[in-house]
mmCIF file of C-alpha atoms and ligand atoms in Angstrom:
data_model
loop_
_atom_site.group_PDB
_atom_site.id
_atom_site.type_symbol
_atom_site.label_atom_id
_atom_site.label_comp_id
_atom_site.label_asym_id
_atom_site.label_seq_id
_atom_site.Cartn_x
_atom_site.Cartn_y
_atom_site.Cartn_z
ATOM 1 C CA MET A 94 -15.142 -5.749 0.376
ATOM 2 C CA PRO A 95 -14.229 -9.131 -1.082
ATOM 3 C CA GLU A 96 -12.232 -11.172 1.441
ATOM 4 C CA LEU A 97 -10.414 -14.486 1.051
ATOM 5 C CA PRO A 98 -13.509 -16.651 0.329
ATOM 6 C CA GLU A 99 -14.859 -14.238 -2.298
ATOM 7 C CA VAL A 100 -11.489 -13.899 -4.024
ATOM 8 C CA GLU A 101 -10.971 -17.677 -3.897
ATOM 9 C CA THR A 102 -14.419 -18.186 -5.483
ATOM 10 C CA ILE A 103 -13.516 -15.774 -8.287
ATOM 11 C CA VAL A 104 -10.159 -17.486 -8.874
ATOM 12 C CA GLN A 105 -11.705 -20.974 -8.913
ATOM 13 C CA HIS A 106 -14.236 -19.810 -11.489
ATOM 14 C CA LEU A 107 -11.684 -18.000 -13.658
ATOM 15 C CA ARG A 108 -9.711 -21.252 -13.853
ATOM 16 C CA THR A 109 -12.704 -22.950 -15.484
ATOM 17 C CA CYS A 110 -13.367 -20.227 -18.065
ATOM 18 C CA GLY A 111 -10.895 -21.407 -20.677
ATOM 19 C CA ILE A 112 -8.597 -18.391 -20.424
ATOM 20 C CA ILE A 113 -5.513 -20.225 -19.142
ATOM 21 C CA GLY A 114 -3.122 -20.756 -22.045
ATOM 22 C CA LYS A 115 -4.614 -17.855 -24.015
ATOM 23 C CA SER A 116 -2.538 -14.853 -24.999
ATOM 24 C CA ILE A 117 -3.417 -11.225 -24.445
ATOM 25 C CA GLU A 118 -4.024 -9.678 -27.868
ATOM 26 C CA LYS A 119 -5.026 -6.222 -26.771
ATOM 27 C CA VAL A 120 -5.184 -4.270 -23.529
ATOM 28 C CA SER A 121 -7.717 -1.468 -23.049
ATOM 29 C CA VAL A 122 -7.186 0.765 -20.039
ATOM 30 C CA LEU A 123 -10.517 2.574 -19.705
ATOM 31 C CA SER A 124 -9.640 4.228 -16.403
ATOM 32 C CA ALA A 125 -5.980 5.090 -15.880
ATOM 33 C CA ASP A 126 -6.272 5.169 -12.047
ATOM 34 C CA CYS A 127 -6.716 1.410 -11.878
ATOM 35 C CA ILE A 128 -3.124 0.814 -13.037
ATOM 36 C CA ALA A 129 -0.867 0.987 -10.006
ATOM 37 C CA SER A 130 2.468 -0.093 -11.473
ATOM 38 C CA GLY A 131 3.791 2.612 -13.762
ATOM 39 C CA SER A 132 1.852 4.145 -16.631
ATOM 40 C CA PRO A 133 -1.035 2.562 -18.571
ATOM 41 C CA THR A 134 1.227 2.689 -21.645
ATOM 42 C CA ARG A 135 3.860 0.593 -19.907
ATOM 43 C CA PHE A 136 1.193 -1.835 -18.665
ATOM 44 C CA LYS A 137 -0.185 -2.247 -22.181
ATOM 45 C CA LYS A 138 3.249 -2.718 -23.687
ATOM 46 C CA LEU A 139 4.272 -5.385 -21.176
ATOM 47 C CA ALA A 140 0.971 -7.276 -21.174
ATOM 48 C CA ALA A 141 0.296 -7.329 -24.916
ATOM 49 C CA GLY A 142 1.335 -10.650 -26.435
ATOM 50 C CA ALA A 143 1.877 -12.356 -23.057
ATOM 51 C CA ARG A 144 0.284 -15.732 -22.381
ATOM 52 C CA ILE A 145 -1.700 -16.491 -19.197
ATOM 53 C CA LYS A 146 0.028 -19.470 -17.570
ATOM 54 C CA HIS A 147 -1.983 -19.844 -14.380
ATOM 55 C CA ILE A 148 -4.343 -18.067 -12.027
ATOM 56 C CA SER A 149 -4.004 -18.119 -8.275
ATOM 57 C CA ARG A 150 -4.835 -16.268 -5.074
ATOM 58 C CA ARG A 151 -2.654 -14.849 -2.313
ATOM 59 C CA GLY A 152 -4.579 -13.233 0.548
ATOM 60 C CA LYS A 153 -7.112 -10.965 -1.156
ATOM 61 C CA TRP A 154 -5.013 -10.694 -4.331
ATOM 62 C CA ILE A 155 -5.709 -12.353 -7.670
ATOM 63 C CA SER A 156 -2.592 -13.314 -9.560
ATOM 64 C CA LEU A 157 -2.443 -13.962 -13.307
ATOM 65 C CA SER A 158 0.973 -15.449 -14.022
ATOM 66 C CA LEU A 159 2.076 -14.567 -17.529
ATOM 67 C CA ASP A 160 5.033 -15.871 -19.455
ATOM 68 C CA ALA A 161 6.365 -12.329 -19.048
ATOM 69 C CA GLY A 162 5.598 -11.064 -15.550
ATOM 70 C CA THR A 163 2.528 -11.272 -13.321
ATOM 71 C CA ILE A 164 -0.673 -9.243 -13.250
ATOM 72 C CA LEU A 165 -1.884 -8.748 -9.666
ATOM 73 C CA VAL A 166 -5.394 -7.455 -9.045
ATOM 74 C CA HIS A 167 -6.809 -6.188 -5.747
ATOM 75 C CA LEU A 168 -10.588 -5.737 -5.873
ATOM 76 C CA ARG A 169 -10.740 -3.470 -2.774
ATOM 77 C CA MET A 170 -14.319 -2.265 -2.111
ATOM 78 C CA SER A 171 -16.302 -3.143 -5.183
ATOM 79 C CA GLY A 172 -14.085 -4.648 -7.886
ATOM 80 C CA SER A 173 -14.918 -7.779 -9.830
ATOM 81 C CA LEU A 174 -13.366 -9.762 -12.648
ATOM 82 C CA ARG A 175 -15.431 -11.475 -15.264
ATOM 83 C CA VAL A 176 -14.926 -13.275 -18.520
ATOM 84 C CA LEU A 177 -16.972 -12.026 -21.441
ATOM 85 C CA GLY A 178 -17.709 -13.773 -24.712
ATOM 86 C CA GLU A 179 -17.315 -11.978 -28.039
ATOM 87 C CA ASP A 180 -20.930 -10.827 -28.180
ATOM 88 C CA GLU A 181 -21.196 -9.668 -24.564
ATOM 89 C CA GLU A 182 -21.029 -5.934 -23.999
ATOM 90 C CA LEU A 183 -18.786 -4.050 -21.619
ATOM 91 C CA ASP A 184 -20.468 -1.931 -18.988
ATOM 92 C CA PRO A 185 -19.658 1.649 -17.923
ATOM 93 C CA TYR A 186 -17.772 0.396 -14.850
ATOM 94 C CA ASP A 187 -15.255 -1.746 -16.722
ATOM 95 C CA ARG A 188 -11.834 -0.202 -16.071
ATOM 96 C CA LEU A 189 -9.420 -2.622 -17.700
ATOM 97 C CA VAL A 190 -10.121 -5.135 -20.446
ATOM 98 C CA LEU A 191 -7.785 -7.835 -21.696
ATOM 99 C CA GLU A 192 -8.744 -9.202 -25.114
ATOM 100 C CA LEU A 193 -7.580 -12.783 -25.429
ATOM 101 C CA THR A 194 -6.857 -15.062 -28.362
ATOM 102 C CA GLY A 195 -9.986 -17.060 -29.169
ATOM 103 C CA GLY A 196 -12.302 -14.072 -28.655
ATOM 104 C CA LYS A 197 -12.870 -14.007 -24.880
ATOM 105 C CA ARG A 198 -12.215 -10.878 -22.815
ATOM 106 C CA LEU A 199 -11.284 -10.549 -19.171
ATOM 107 C CA ALA A 200 -12.849 -7.393 -17.724
ATOM 108 C CA PHE A 201 -11.948 -5.713 -14.429
ATOM 109 C CA ARG A 202 -15.052 -3.849 -13.354
ATOM 110 C CA ASP A 203 -15.094 -1.473 -10.404
ATOM 111 C CA ILE A 204 -17.858 0.908 -9.433
ATOM 112 C CA ARG A 205 -16.115 2.680 -6.581
ATOM 113 C CA LYS A 206 -12.737 2.832 -8.317
ATOM 114 C CA PHE A 207 -10.550 1.721 -5.412
ATOM 115 C CA GLY A 208 -9.427 -1.509 -7.097
ATOM 116 C CA ARG A 209 -5.935 -1.728 -8.541
ATOM 117 C CA ALA A 210 -3.979 -3.776 -11.084
ATOM 118 C CA TYR A 211 -0.212 -4.192 -11.104
ATOM 119 C CA LEU A 212 2.046 -5.755 -13.683
ATOM 120 C CA VAL A 213 5.317 -6.769 -12.060
ATOM 121 C CA GLN A 214 8.227 -9.030 -12.843
ATOM 122 C CA ASP A 215 8.427 -10.355 -9.287
ATOM 123 C CA PRO A 216 5.092 -10.725 -7.405
ATOM 124 C CA GLU A 217 6.988 -10.366 -4.120
ATOM 125 C CA GLU A 218 7.391 -6.654 -4.941
ATOM 126 C CA VAL A 219 3.694 -6.326 -4.094
ATOM 127 C CA LEU A 220 2.934 -9.419 -1.994
ATOM 128 C CA GLY A 221 6.200 -9.623 -0.077
ATOM 129 C CA ASN A 222 4.966 -8.313 3.259
ATOM 130 C CA LEU A 223 1.760 -10.373 3.476
ATOM 131 C CA GLY A 224 1.351 -12.674 6.455
ATOM 132 C CA PRO A 225 0.764 -16.425 6.069
ATOM 133 C CA GLU A 226 -2.255 -17.927 4.336
ATOM 134 C CA PRO A 227 -4.744 -18.912 7.073
ATOM 135 C CA MET A 228 -5.459 -22.291 5.512
ATOM 136 C CA SER A 229 -1.973 -23.280 4.425
ATOM 137 C CA GLY A 230 0.256 -25.847 6.091
ATOM 138 C CA GLU A 231 2.793 -23.129 6.905
ATOM 139 C CA LEU A 232 0.422 -21.908 9.624
ATOM 140 C CA THR A 233 0.103 -24.311 12.553
ATOM 141 C CA GLU A 234 -1.688 -24.071 15.902
ATOM 142 C CA LYS A 235 1.679 -23.615 17.546
ATOM 143 C CA SER A 236 2.987 -20.934 15.173
ATOM 144 C CA PHE A 237 -0.350 -19.109 15.364
ATOM 145 C CA HIS A 238 -0.194 -18.958 19.168
ATOM 146 C CA GLU A 239 3.330 -17.615 18.917
ATOM 147 C CA MET A 240 2.254 -15.024 16.337
ATOM 148 C CA LEU A 241 -0.560 -13.826 18.629
ATOM 149 C CA THR A 242 1.452 -13.648 21.813
ATOM 150 C CA THR A 243 4.398 -11.838 20.261
ATOM 151 C CA ARG A 244 2.079 -9.024 19.088
ATOM 152 C CA GLN A 245 0.540 -6.611 21.531
ATOM 153 C CA ARG A 246 -2.682 -5.799 19.764
ATOM 154 C CA GLN A 247 -6.427 -6.189 20.070
ATOM 155 C CA LEU A 248 -7.627 -9.307 18.254
ATOM 156 C CA LYS A 249 -9.932 -7.624 15.748
ATOM 157 C CA PRO A 250 -7.444 -5.203 14.156
ATOM 158 C CA LEU A 251 -4.670 -7.779 14.383
ATOM 159 C CA LEU A 252 -6.624 -10.428 12.451
ATOM 160 C CA MET A 253 -7.476 -7.836 9.797
ATOM 161 C CA ASP A 254 -3.858 -6.745 9.440
ATOM 162 C CA GLN A 255 -2.722 -8.310 6.150
ATOM 163 C CA THR A 256 0.885 -8.450 7.307
ATOM 164 C CA PHE A 257 -0.238 -10.666 10.225
ATOM 165 C CA LEU A 258 -2.549 -12.999 8.310
ATOM 166 C CA ALA A 259 -3.476 -12.648 4.634
ATOM 167 C CA GLY A 260 -7.116 -12.593 3.571
ATOM 168 C CA MET A 261 -9.319 -11.719 6.554
ATOM 169 C CA GLY A 262 -11.554 -8.626 6.482
ATOM 170 C CA ASN A 263 -14.376 -7.281 8.621
ATOM 171 C CA ILE A 264 -16.944 -10.014 7.965
ATOM 172 C CA TYR A 265 -14.880 -13.159 8.482
ATOM 173 C CA THR A 266 -12.989 -11.642 11.439
ATOM 174 C CA ASP A 267 -16.259 -10.971 13.297
ATOM 175 C CA GLU A 268 -17.462 -14.461 12.415
ATOM 176 C CA ALA A 269 -14.239 -16.166 13.535
ATOM 177 C CA LEU A 270 -14.185 -14.298 16.859
ATOM 178 C CA TRP A 271 -17.841 -15.204 17.487
ATOM 179 C CA GLU A 272 -17.108 -18.839 16.631
ATOM 180 C CA ALA A 273 -14.101 -18.839 18.996
ATOM 181 C CA ARG A 274 -16.068 -17.027 21.760
ATOM 182 C CA LEU A 275 -13.400 -14.333 22.025
ATOM 183 C CA HIS A 276 -14.086 -10.624 22.527
ATOM 184 C CA PRO A 277 -12.842 -8.550 19.555
ATOM 185 C CA ALA A 278 -10.947 -6.207 21.888
ATOM 186 C CA ARG A 279 -9.082 -9.002 23.741
ATOM 187 C CA ARG A 280 -5.302 -8.509 23.873
ATOM 188 C CA SER A 281 -3.414 -10.916 21.652
ATOM 189 C CA GLU A 282 -0.498 -11.278 24.077
ATOM 190 C CA LEU A 283 -2.851 -12.621 26.777
ATOM 191 C CA ILE A 284 -4.469 -15.369 24.693
ATOM 192 C CA SER A 285 -4.026 -18.844 26.196
ATOM 193 C CA PRO A 286 -2.984 -21.838 24.061
ATOM 194 C CA THR A 287 -6.540 -23.238 24.361
ATOM 195 C CA GLU A 288 -8.077 -19.956 23.196
ATOM 196 C CA SER A 289 -5.623 -19.561 20.377
ATOM 197 C CA ARG A 290 -6.338 -23.130 19.202
ATOM 198 C CA ARG A 291 -10.061 -22.314 19.229
ATOM 199 C CA LEU A 292 -9.418 -19.162 17.191
ATOM 200 C CA PHE A 293 -7.157 -21.002 14.738
ATOM 201 C CA LEU A 294 -9.851 -23.641 14.083
ATOM 202 C CA SER A 295 -12.613 -21.007 13.944
ATOM 203 C CA ILE A 296 -10.775 -18.964 11.305
ATOM 204 C CA ARG A 297 -10.451 -22.032 9.105
ATOM 205 C CA LYS A 298 -14.067 -23.020 9.743
ATOM 206 C CA VAL A 299 -15.542 -19.644 8.724
ATOM 207 C CA LEU A 300 -13.273 -19.275 5.688
ATOM 208 C CA GLU A 301 -14.028 -22.811 4.489
ATOM 209 C CA ALA A 302 -17.766 -22.164 4.911
ATOM 210 C CA GLY A 303 -17.391 -18.892 2.991
ATOM 211 C CA ILE A 304 -15.700 -20.698 0.097
ATOM 212 C CA ARG A 305 -18.212 -23.543 0.159
ATOM 213 C CA ASN A 306 -21.040 -20.985 -0.033
ATOM 214 C CA GLN A 307 -19.232 -19.061 -2.785
ATOM 215 C CA GLY A 308 -18.764 -15.894 -0.777
ATOM 216 C CA THR A 309 -20.870 -13.387 1.131
ATOM 217 C CA SER A 310 -22.985 -10.810 -0.732
ATOM 218 C CA LEU A 311 -24.666 -8.137 1.350
ATOM 219 C CA GLY A 312 -27.473 -6.077 -0.117
ATOM 220 C CA ASP A 313 -28.093 -6.066 -3.839
ATOM 221 C CA GLY A 314 -26.368 -2.877 -4.967
ATOM 222 C CA LEU A 315 -24.031 -2.917 -7.950
ATOM 223 C CA ALA A 316 -21.056 -2.370 -5.632
ATOM 224 C CA ASN A 317 -21.747 -5.680 -3.925
ATOM 225 C CA TYR A 318 -19.695 -8.786 -4.268
ATOM 226 C CA ILE A 319 -20.557 -10.964 -7.251
ATOM 227 C CA SER A 320 -18.622 -13.964 -8.498
ATOM 228 C CA ALA A 321 -16.816 -14.098 -11.841
ATOM 229 C CA GLN A 322 -20.044 -15.654 -13.162
ATOM 230 C CA GLY A 323 -22.009 -12.597 -12.061
ATOM 231 C CA GLU A 324 -23.722 -14.539 -9.259
ATOM 232 C CA PRO A 325 -24.089 -13.380 -5.642
ATOM 233 C CA GLY A 326 -22.674 -15.616 -2.891
ATOM 234 C CA ARG A 327 -24.832 -17.609 -0.456
ATOM 235 C CA ASN A 328 -22.813 -17.215 2.759
ATOM 236 C CA GLN A 329 -24.794 -14.211 4.067
ATOM 237 C CA ILE A 330 -27.617 -16.456 5.312
ATOM 238 C CA HIS A 331 -25.112 -18.391 7.444
ATOM 239 C CA LEU A 332 -23.575 -15.389 9.262
ATOM 240 C CA LYS A 333 -23.777 -15.658 13.046
ATOM 241 C CA ALA A 334 -22.605 -12.198 14.161
ATOM 242 C CA TYR A 335 -21.671 -9.889 11.276
ATOM 243 C CA GLY A 336 -24.514 -7.546 10.314
ATOM 244 C CA ARG A 337 -26.848 -9.112 12.941
ATOM 245 C CA GLU A 338 -27.032 -6.222 15.426
ATOM 246 C CA GLY A 339 -30.069 -6.668 17.710
ATOM 247 C CA LEU A 340 -30.798 -10.201 16.456
ATOM 248 C CA PRO A 341 -30.404 -13.136 18.874
ATOM 249 C CA CYS A 342 -27.019 -14.835 19.146
ATOM 250 C CA PRO A 343 -27.521 -18.296 17.567
ATOM 251 C CA ARG A 344 -25.754 -19.854 20.594
ATOM 252 C CA CYS A 345 -27.266 -18.099 23.633
ATOM 253 C CA LYS A 346 -30.057 -15.819 22.276
ATOM 254 C CA THR A 347 -28.527 -12.610 23.729
ATOM 255 C CA PRO A 348 -28.953 -9.805 21.157
ATOM 256 C CA ILE A 349 -25.800 -9.289 19.069
ATOM 257 C CA GLU A 350 -24.226 -5.888 19.733
ATOM 258 C CA LYS A 351 -22.331 -3.563 17.426
ATOM 259 C CA ILE A 352 -19.392 -1.642 18.837
ATOM 260 C CA VAL A 353 -16.430 0.170 17.340
ATOM 261 C CA VAL A 354 -13.030 -1.474 17.778
ATOM 262 C CA ASN A 355 -10.101 0.424 16.328
ATOM 263 C CA GLN A 356 -12.467 2.451 14.124
ATOM 264 C CA ARG A 357 -14.173 -0.597 12.651
ATOM 265 C CA GLY A 358 -17.819 -1.500 13.243
ATOM 266 C CA THR A 359 -17.680 -4.831 15.053
ATOM 267 C CA HIS A 360 -20.444 -7.335 15.810
ATOM 268 C CA PHE A 361 -20.229 -9.665 18.796
ATOM 269 C CA CYS A 362 -22.249 -11.446 21.475
ATOM 270 C CA PRO A 363 -21.767 -9.753 24.878
ATOM 271 C CA THR A 364 -22.568 -13.034 26.682
ATOM 272 C CA CYS A 365 -20.488 -15.542 24.667
ATOM 273 C CA GLN A 366 -17.606 -13.156 24.012
ATOM 274 C CA GLN A 367 -16.790 -11.519 27.310
ATOM 275 C CA LEU A 368 -13.885 -9.177 27.841
ATOM 276 C CA ARG A 369 -12.273 -10.578 30.958
HETATM 277 ZN ZN1 ZN B 425 -24.076 -15.622 22.585
#
Protein backbone atom coordinates (compact mmCIF):
# COMPACT_ATOMS: atom_id res chain seq x y z
CA MET A 1 0.00 0.00 0.00
CA PRO A 2 1.38 3.43 -0.86
CA GLU A 3 2.45 5.26 2.31
CA LEU A 4 3.58 8.86 2.82
CA PRO A 5 6.79 8.65 0.72
CA GLU A 6 5.03 7.00 -2.23
CA VAL A 7 2.14 9.48 -2.16
CA GLU A 8 4.57 12.40 -1.81
CA THR A 9 6.53 11.11 -4.84
CA ILE A 10 3.33 10.94 -6.88
CA VAL A 11 2.29 14.46 -5.82
CA GLN A 12 5.73 15.93 -6.59
CA HIS A 13 5.60 14.38 -10.05
CA LEU A 14 2.02 15.47 -10.75
CA ARG A 15 3.07 19.05 -10.00
CA THR A 16 5.59 18.89 -12.85
CA CYS A 17 3.20 17.44 -15.44
CA GLY A 18 1.66 20.71 -16.57
CA ILE A 19 -1.83 19.97 -15.26
CA ILE A 20 -1.99 22.77 -12.68
CA GLY A 21 -4.03 25.63 -14.11
CA LYS A 22 -5.85 23.33 -16.55
CA SER A 23 -9.60 22.88 -16.43
CA ILE A 24 -11.47 19.61 -16.35
CA GLU A 25 -13.34 19.30 -19.66
CA LYS A 26 -14.84 15.88 -19.16
CA VAL A 27 -15.07 13.33 -16.37
CA SER A 28 -15.36 9.61 -17.14
CA VAL A 29 -16.29 7.37 -14.23
CA LEU A 30 -15.43 3.89 -15.51
CA SER A 31 -16.07 2.18 -12.18
CA ALA A 32 -18.76 3.72 -9.99
CA ASP A 33 -17.37 2.18 -6.75
CA CYS A 34 -14.35 4.47 -6.82
CA ILE A 35 -16.51 7.54 -6.14
CA ALA A 36 -17.02 7.83 -2.41
CA SER A 37 -18.79 11.18 -2.13
CA GLY A 38 -22.29 10.91 -3.52
CA SER A 39 -23.15 9.58 -6.96
CA PRO A 40 -20.88 9.51 -10.03
CA THR A 41 -23.37 11.89 -11.68
CA ARG A 42 -22.92 14.43 -8.90
CA PHE A 43 -19.13 14.02 -9.07
CA LYS A 44 -19.15 14.62 -12.82
CA LYS A 45 -21.42 17.63 -12.53
CA LEU A 46 -19.30 19.29 -9.84
CA ALA A 47 -15.92 18.52 -11.39
CA ALA A 48 -16.70 19.39 -15.01
CA GLY A 49 -15.46 22.88 -15.86
CA ALA A 50 -13.46 23.27 -12.63
CA ARG A 51 -9.84 24.39 -12.79
CA ILE A 52 -7.02 22.59 -10.92
CA LYS A 53 -5.41 25.22 -8.68
CA HIS A 54 -2.86 23.13 -6.82
CA ILE A 55 -1.90 19.60 -5.85
CA SER A 56 -0.84 18.59 -2.38
CA ARG A 57 -0.60 15.69 0.05
CA ARG A 58 -2.04 15.15 3.51
CA GLY A 59 -1.07 11.84 5.13
CA LYS A 60 -1.70 9.23 2.43
CA TRP A 61 -4.23 11.44 0.63
CA ILE A 62 -3.72 13.28 -2.65
CA SER A 63 -5.57 16.56 -2.85
CA LEU A 64 -6.44 18.37 -6.08
CA SER A 65 -7.71 21.81 -5.10
CA LEU A 66 -10.17 23.08 -7.67
CA ASP A 67 -11.69 26.50 -7.97
CA ALA A 68 -14.91 24.74 -6.98
CA GLY A 69 -14.19 22.19 -4.26
CA THR A 70 -11.42 19.64 -3.74
CA ILE A 71 -10.89 16.18 -5.19
CA LEU A 72 -9.31 13.86 -2.60
CA VAL A 73 -7.88 10.53 -3.71
CA HIS A 74 -6.83 7.64 -1.46
CA LEU A 75 -4.87 4.98 -3.36
CA ARG A 76 -5.38 2.26 -0.70
CA MET A 77 -3.82 -1.07 -1.80
CA SER A 78 -2.99 -0.68 -5.44
CA GLY A 79 -4.16 2.69 -6.78
CA SER A 80 -2.05 5.00 -8.89
CA LEU A 81 -2.51 8.32 -10.65
CA ARG A 82 -0.88 9.09 -13.93
CA VAL A 83 -0.98 11.76 -16.57
CA LEU A 84 -1.58 10.58 -20.11
CA GLY A 85 -0.95 12.44 -23.34
CA GLU A 86 -3.58 12.56 -26.08
CA ASP A 87 -2.23 9.52 -27.91
CA GLU A 88 -1.70 7.32 -24.85
CA GLU A 89 -4.29 4.63 -24.27
CA LEU A 90 -6.24 3.93 -21.11
CA ASP A 91 -5.85 0.50 -19.58
CA PRO A 92 -8.57 -1.84 -18.25
CA TYR A 93 -7.81 -0.81 -14.66
CA ASP A 94 -8.44 2.91 -15.12
CA ARG A 95 -11.44 3.77 -12.93
CA LEU A 96 -11.72 7.53 -13.23
CA VAL A 97 -10.40 9.77 -15.99
CA LEU A 98 -10.31 13.55 -15.99
CA GLU A 99 -9.87 15.05 -19.46
CA LEU A 100 -8.12 18.39 -19.19
CA THR A 101 -7.90 21.43 -21.44
CA GLY A 102 -4.82 21.12 -23.63
CA GLY A 103 -5.36 17.40 -24.26
CA LYS A 104 -3.81 15.72 -21.20
CA ARG A 105 -5.78 13.25 -19.07
CA LEU A 106 -5.38 12.38 -15.42
CA ALA A 107 -6.21 8.70 -14.88
CA PHE A 108 -6.87 6.99 -11.54
CA ARG A 109 -5.95 3.36 -12.06
CA ASP A 110 -6.65 0.68 -9.48
CA ILE A 111 -6.34 -3.05 -9.92
CA ARG A 112 -7.74 -4.15 -6.58
CA LYS A 113 -10.49 -1.53 -6.52
CA PHE A 114 -10.08 -0.36 -2.93
CA GLY A 115 -9.02 3.18 -3.89
CA ARG A 116 -11.48 6.02 -3.51
CA ALA A 117 -12.06 9.55 -4.83
CA TYR A 118 -14.08 12.22 -3.07
CA LEU A 119 -15.20 15.61 -4.28
CA VAL A 120 -15.95 17.84 -1.31
CA GLN A 121 -16.37 21.52 -0.63
CA ASP A 122 -14.37 21.37 2.60
CA PRO A 123 -11.44 18.89 2.69
CA GLU A 124 -11.78 18.73 6.48
CA GLU A 125 -14.95 16.67 5.95
CA VAL A 126 -12.64 13.82 4.95
CA LEU A 127 -9.26 14.79 6.44
CA GLY A 128 -10.49 16.34 9.67
CA ASN A 129 -9.57 13.53 12.03
CA LEU A 130 -6.05 12.86 10.71
CA GLY A 131 -3.17 13.20 13.14
CA PRO A 132 -0.25 15.58 12.51
CA GLU A 133 2.11 15.30 9.56
CA PRO A 134 5.25 13.49 10.80
CA MET A 135 7.60 15.93 9.08
CA SER A 136 5.81 19.19 9.76
CA GLY A 137 6.82 21.82 12.28
CA GLU A 138 3.59 21.26 14.20
CA LEU A 139 5.07 17.99 15.48
CA THR A 140 7.95 18.48 17.91
CA GLU A 141 9.99 16.05 20.02
CA LYS A 142 8.13 17.30 23.05
CA SER A 143 4.62 17.06 21.58
CA PHE A 144 5.43 13.61 20.18
CA HIS A 145 6.48 12.32 23.61
CA GLU A 146 3.27 13.70 25.05
CA MET A 147 1.22 12.08 22.27
CA LEU A 148 2.85 8.69 22.96
CA THR A 149 2.54 8.77 26.72
CA THR A 150 -1.08 9.89 26.75
CA ARG A 151 -2.06 6.86 24.62
CA GLN A 152 -2.04 3.37 26.05
CA ARG A 153 -1.22 1.37 22.97
CA GLN A 154 1.46 -0.83 21.47
CA LEU A 155 3.83 1.20 19.30
CA LYS A 156 3.22 -0.59 16.01
CA PRO A 157 -0.57 -0.17 15.78
CA LEU A 158 -0.36 3.31 17.29
CA LEU A 159 2.10 4.57 14.66
CA MET A 160 -0.11 3.12 11.92
CA ASP A 161 -3.23 4.77 13.32
CA GLN A 162 -3.89 7.69 10.95
CA THR A 163 -5.63 9.68 13.67
CA PHE A 164 -2.39 9.53 15.71
CA LEU A 165 0.08 10.34 12.93
CA ALA A 166 -0.82 10.75 9.25
CA GLY A 167 1.03 8.77 6.60
CA MET A 168 2.74 5.76 8.19
CA GLY A 169 1.87 2.21 7.07
CA ASN A 170 3.35 -1.23 7.63
CA ILE A 171 6.67 -0.73 5.83
CA TYR A 172 7.82 2.60 7.26
CA THR A 173 6.55 1.74 10.76
CA ASP A 174 8.69 -1.42 10.86
CA GLU A 175 11.64 0.55 9.51
CA ALA A 176 11.25 3.40 12.01
CA LEU A 177 10.98 1.01 14.97
CA TRP A 178 14.08 -0.88 13.80
CA GLU A 179 15.95 2.40 13.39
CA ALA A 180 14.89 3.51 16.89
CA ARG A 181 15.71 0.07 18.40
CA LEU A 182 12.23 -0.22 19.90
CA HIS A 183 10.16 -3.41 20.02
CA PRO A 184 6.92 -3.06 17.99
CA ALA A 185 4.85 -4.29 20.94
CA ARG A 186 6.32 -1.78 23.45
CA ARG A 187 3.69 0.22 25.36
CA SER A 188 3.52 3.84 24.29
CA GLU A 189 2.79 5.12 27.80
CA LEU A 190 6.09 3.65 29.07
CA ILE A 191 8.36 5.25 26.46
CA SER A 192 11.07 7.45 27.99
CA PRO A 193 11.87 10.92 26.60
CA THR A 194 15.16 9.54 25.18
CA GLU A 195 13.37 6.68 23.43
CA SER A 196 10.65 8.90 22.11
CA ARG A 197 13.26 11.34 20.73
CA ARG A 198 14.97 8.40 19.00
CA LEU A 199 11.64 7.30 17.51
CA PHE A 200 10.76 10.84 16.41
CA LEU A 201 14.09 11.20 14.56
CA SER A 202 13.86 7.66 13.14
CA ILE A 203 10.39 8.29 11.68
CA ARG A 204 11.67 11.38 9.89
CA LYS A 205 14.81 9.57 8.74
CA VAL A 206 12.96 6.62 7.15
CA LEU A 207 10.30 8.82 5.55
CA GLU A 208 12.90 11.22 4.13
CA ALA A 209 14.87 8.26 2.74
CA GLY A 210 11.66 6.86 1.23
CA ILE A 211 10.96 10.17 -0.53
CA ARG A 212 14.57 10.55 -1.66
CA ASN A 213 14.41 7.04 -3.16
CA GLN A 214 11.01 7.77 -4.73
CA GLY A 215 9.11 5.18 -2.74
CA THR A 216 9.24 1.45 -2.05
CA SER A 217 8.08 -1.05 -4.69
CA LEU A 218 7.89 -4.68 -3.64
CA GLY A 219 7.65 -7.40 -6.26
CA ASP A 220 6.80 -6.54 -9.83
CA GLY A 221 3.08 -7.30 -10.01
CA LEU A 222 0.69 -4.78 -11.53
CA ALA A 223 -0.77 -4.07 -8.08
CA ASN A 224 2.59 -2.77 -6.91
CA TYR A 225 3.44 0.81 -6.25
CA ILE A 226 4.55 2.79 -9.29
CA SER A 227 5.10 6.52 -9.48
CA ALA A 228 2.98 8.89 -11.57
CA GLN A 229 5.64 8.38 -14.26
CA GLY A 230 5.02 4.63 -14.21
CA GLU A 231 8.39 3.96 -12.56
CA PRO A 232 8.98 1.70 -9.54
CA GLY A 233 10.62 3.22 -6.45
CA ARG A 234 14.18 2.43 -5.32
CA ASN A 235 13.72 2.35 -1.53
CA GLN A 236 13.21 -1.44 -1.31
CA ILE A 237 16.97 -2.08 -1.55
CA HIS A 238 17.52 0.13 1.51
CA LEU A 239 15.02 -1.60 3.84
CA LYS A 240 16.59 -2.82 7.08
CA ALA A 241 13.76 -4.87 8.62
CA TYR A 242 10.58 -4.92 6.52
CA GLY A 243 10.33 -8.02 4.34
CA ARG A 244 13.75 -9.29 5.55
CA GLU A 245 12.61 -12.26 7.66
CA GLY A 246 15.55 -14.64 8.23
CA LEU A 247 18.12 -12.22 6.78
CA PRO A 248 20.78 -10.74 9.09
CA CYS A 249 20.01 -7.50 10.93
CA PRO A 250 22.27 -4.87 9.30
CA ARG A 251 23.30 -3.69 12.80
CA CYS A 252 23.98 -6.90 14.76
CA LYS A 253 23.61 -9.79 12.25
CA THR A 254 20.85 -11.55 14.26
CA PRO A 255 18.25 -12.91 11.80
CA ILE A 256 15.26 -10.58 11.44
CA GLU A 257 12.07 -12.18 12.78
CA LYS A 258 8.48 -11.82 11.64
CA ILE A 259 5.76 -11.78 14.27
CA VAL A 260 2.15 -10.67 14.35
CA VAL A 261 1.38 -7.52 16.34
CA ASN A 262 -2.26 -6.50 16.45
CA GLN A 263 -2.98 -8.67 13.39
CA ARG A 264 -0.23 -7.12 11.29
CA GLY A 265 2.85 -9.00 10.09
CA THR A 266 5.75 -7.20 11.74
CA HIS A 267 9.49 -7.45 11.10
CA PHE A 268 12.01 -6.70 13.83
CA CYS A 269 15.41 -7.64 15.24
CA PRO A 270 15.03 -9.66 18.47
CA THR A 271 18.47 -8.49 19.68
CA CYS A 272 18.32 -4.74 18.88
CA GLN A 273 14.62 -4.37 19.66
CA GLN A 274 14.04 -6.11 22.96
CA LEU A 275 10.75 -6.08 24.80
CA ARG A 276 11.79 -5.14 28.31
ZN1 LIG B 1 19.89 -6.25 15.35
